[in-house]
Amino acid sequence: MRPRSSTGTTGTTRTATITRPVVASLAVLAVAVLTACGAKVDAAGGGASSSAAAGCVDTSGDAVKVGFLNSLSGTMAISEQTVHDSLQLAADEINADGGVLGKQLEIVSEDGQSEPTVFAEKASKLITSDCVAAVFGGWTSASRKAMLPVFEANDSLLFYPVQYEGLESSENIFYTGATTNQQIVPALDYLAEQGAKSLFLVGSDYVFPRTANKIINAYAAAHDIEIVGEEYAPLGHTDFSTIVNKVKAADADAVFNTLNGDSNVAFFKEYNNAGLSADDMPVVSVSIAEEEVGGIGVDNIEGQLTAWNYYQTVDSPENDAFVKAFKAEYGEDRPTSDPMEAAYTSLYLWRAMVEKAESFDVADVQEAADGVTFDAPEGTVVVDGDNHHVAKTALIGRIGDDGLIHTEWSSQEPIEPDPFLEGYDWAEDLS
């Protein structure tokens, strides 16, 4: 079954039918994309696809193109370069193992430049000029929402690898990172269990942090937790003296951090300079993984908490093999992290969907998606065909003096995705 599409400027509008967001800056782009190519060829190389939007994916030869779209420059490069690297690792492994339906993957890589409009433009190019079978990438919710109308207008597929604010489901996106009930809600539950009665919210000024903080405020109101401050900074912002002074004066039990990109470097350095630490006011972050720890500096962030679904320290044969392969390819000093693991996993999930469908056709892949599993480095993940998210195990970790993140708490079992928080009474007014 195809999921509902739910889109909008804040991701909080939901309908029972497929909708097309009206985004003025992208409208012309989406129309241009829709008409740019000829007919698709099915997996056997014979005939046109049944897709509503004509495409140009060619599967008649011994290779098929896929697109990688990540920020290799700009403020988000600190996070997205490693996602690109892990996608390339997965592609190399899959090609060495015979490819997908016997076809080698030909990678077309583009730089999103940390700009949502560039992501939309490059998605258009990948779909209409490069004729890729699927695109893997994006990080910020702003980039995802900019790309969404392009993929929906073309009936193409995006595999999005990063945790996000939820309240969205599109038939043209597979969300392989965590949705809210698999990351933010478990983090709040953990803080509540630790006795936190007040929180200060700090985030980047775009859709993910603002929507996440609306959810956090709703949770707090229902659990007798006081929000003592809420501050935002533009992506790439580097002067956090004013915000940190407000945090220090508020004297909250904990800080919930939704900053993204290299702003985290400046924030934690200022936090440390102000004499704040994990001992007196812990920070729980949802966008800092092992890759960012090195850039921030272990001395500035040791002891702080993170909420994810994967850490390099996960103890399993699958993870041991993944970490070994990544370091062999990119260097022993390169850590693995949640978003890059979810990206790595996404390529294997797409392969499994295509091979279950015995077709590269978008409609066939969507139909085959439900129940597809992969024994990922994080543990077994399962695709929900109704909402295109995956079941994932929630983890709370603490940053050690070795620069790695060590699990403090685990949900033990995968949590079924609930992107609209339908299972939570306190969230009924959010969607």
PDB file of C-alpha atoms in Angstrom, residues 79 139 163 183-184 187-188 191 198-206 208-210 212-213 216 227 229-235 237 240 243-244 247 252-269 271 281-289 292-293 296 300-301 304-308 399:
ATOM      1  CA  SER A  79      28.097  15.987   8.499  1.00  0.00           C
ATOM      2  CA  TRP A 139      20.225  15.937   5.464  1.00  0.00           C
ATOM      3  CA  GLN A 163      16.474  11.471  11.673  1.00  0.00           C
ATOM      4  CA  GLN A 183      14.551   9.338  18.759  1.00  0.00           C
ATOM      5  CA  ILE A 184      13.106  12.527  20.294  1.00  0.00           C
ATOM      6  CA  ALA A 187      15.227  10.973  24.641  1.00  0.00           C
ATOM      7  CA  LEU A 188      12.502  12.866  26.499  1.00  0.00           C
ATOM      8  CA  LEU A 191      15.360  12.675  30.716  1.00  0.00           C
ATOM      9  CA  SER A 198      13.028  21.765  33.308  1.00  0.00           C
ATOM     10  CA  LEU A 199      14.530  22.026  29.831  1.00  0.00           C
ATOM     11  CA  PHE A 200      16.151  24.735  27.731  1.00  0.00           C
ATOM     12  CA  LEU A 201      15.719  24.283  23.951  1.00  0.00           C
ATOM     13  CA  VAL A 202      18.451  25.359  21.510  1.00  0.00           C
ATOM     14  CA  GLY A 203      18.166  24.799  17.775  1.00  0.00           C
ATOM     15  CA  SER A 204      19.007  25.932  14.272  1.00  0.00           C
ATOM     16  CA  ASP A 205      16.401  28.183  12.701  1.00  0.00           C
ATOM     17  CA  TYR A 206      14.668  25.970  10.159  1.00  0.00           C
ATOM     18  CA  PHE A 208      13.387  20.439  11.860  1.00  0.00           C
ATOM     19  CA  PRO A 209      14.290  22.220  15.124  1.00  0.00           C
ATOM     20  CA  ARG A 210      11.143  24.347  15.183  1.00  0.00           C
ATOM     21  CA  ALA A 212      10.823  19.174  16.942  1.00  0.00           C
ATOM     22  CA  ASN A 213      10.500  21.817  19.642  1.00  0.00           C
ATOM     23  CA  ILE A 216       8.930  18.748  22.839  1.00  0.00           C
ATOM     24  CA  ILE A 227      10.454  24.796  29.203  1.00  0.00           C
ATOM     25  CA  GLY A 229      13.923  28.946  27.361  1.00  0.00           C
ATOM     26  CA  GLU A 230      13.839  28.406  23.595  1.00  0.00           C
ATOM     27  CA  GLU A 231      16.465  29.946  21.309  1.00  0.00           C
ATOM     28  CA  TYR A 232      17.327  29.592  17.622  1.00  0.00           C
ATOM     29  CA  ALA A 233      20.344  30.472  15.489  1.00  0.00           C
ATOM     30  CA  PRO A 234      20.735  30.471  11.691  1.00  0.00           C
ATOM     31  CA  LEU A 235      22.442  27.464  10.106  1.00  0.00           C
ATOM     32  CA  HIS A 237      25.940  30.595  13.023  1.00  0.00           C
ATOM     33  CA  PHE A 240      26.755  31.591  20.737  1.00  0.00           C
ATOM     34  CA  ILE A 243      22.472  32.102  23.790  1.00  0.00           C
ATOM     35  CA  VAL A 244      24.842  30.320  26.165  1.00  0.00           C
ATOM     36  CA  VAL A 247      21.125  28.967  29.016  1.00  0.00           C
ATOM     37  CA  ALA A 252      17.649  24.175  33.542  1.00  0.00           C
ATOM     38  CA  ASP A 253      17.977  20.533  34.497  1.00  0.00           C
ATOM     39  CA  ALA A 254      19.049  19.788  30.910  1.00  0.00           C
ATOM     40  CA  VAL A 255      19.413  21.335  27.450  1.00  0.00           C
ATOM     41  CA  PHE A 256      17.757  19.758  24.407  1.00  0.00           C
ATOM     42  CA  ASN A 257      19.916  20.566  21.371  1.00  0.00           C
ATOM     43  CA  THR A 258      18.642  20.532  17.778  1.00  0.00           C
ATOM     44  CA  LEU A 259      21.483  22.558  16.254  1.00  0.00           C
ATOM     45  CA  ASN A 260      22.816  21.183  12.969  1.00  0.00           C
ATOM     46  CA  GLY A 261      26.104  21.355  11.120  1.00  0.00           C
ATOM     47  CA  ASP A 262      29.179  23.246  12.231  1.00  0.00           C
ATOM     48  CA  SER A 263      27.144  25.502  14.550  1.00  0.00           C
ATOM     49  CA  ASN A 264      27.556  22.699  17.080  1.00  0.00           C
ATOM     50  CA  VAL A 265      31.312  23.323  17.144  1.00  0.00           C
ATOM     51  CA  ALA A 266      30.833  26.953  18.192  1.00  0.00           C
ATOM     52  CA  PHE A 267      28.006  26.159  20.626  1.00  0.00           C
ATOM     53  CA  PHE A 268      29.870  23.528  22.634  1.00  0.00           C
ATOM     54  CA  LYS A 269      33.096  25.512  22.710  1.00  0.00           C
ATOM     55  CA  TYR A 271      29.276  26.133  26.523  1.00  0.00           C
ATOM     56  CA  MET A 281      23.621  20.900  32.990  1.00  0.00           C
ATOM     57  CA  PRO A 282      23.745  17.983  30.513  1.00  0.00           C
ATOM     58  CA  VAL A 283      22.982  18.561  26.846  1.00  0.00           C
ATOM     59  CA  VAL A 284      21.047  15.962  24.855  1.00  0.00           C
ATOM     60  CA  SER A 285      21.786  16.325  21.136  1.00  0.00           C
ATOM     61  CA  VAL A 286      19.960  14.703  18.243  1.00  0.00           C
ATOM     62  CA  SER A 287      22.267  15.779  15.393  1.00  0.00           C
ATOM     63  CA  ILE A 288      25.731  15.184  16.855  1.00  0.00           C
ATOM     64  CA  ALA A 289      27.325  11.882  15.942  1.00  0.00           C
ATOM     65  CA  GLU A 292      30.991  15.833  14.650  1.00  0.00           C
ATOM     66  CA  VAL A 293      32.655  14.976  17.981  1.00  0.00           C
ATOM     67  CA  ILE A 296      33.867  19.965  18.257  1.00  0.00           C
ATOM     68  CA  ASN A 300      34.390  20.386  24.829  1.00  0.00           C
ATOM     69  CA  ILE A 301      31.755  17.653  24.708  1.00  0.00           C
ATOM     70  CA  GLN A 304      27.282  14.915  26.987  1.00  0.00           C
ATOM     71  CA  LEU A 305      24.364  12.816  25.753  1.00  0.00           C
ATOM     72  CA  THR A 306      23.088  11.942  22.294  1.00  0.00           C
ATOM     73  CA  ALA A 307      19.973  10.189  21.026  1.00  0.00           C
ATOM     74  CA  TRP A 308      20.362   7.995  17.948  1.00  0.00           C
ATOM     75  CA  ILE A 399      30.291  10.764  24.627  1.00  0.00           C
TER      76      ILE A 399
END
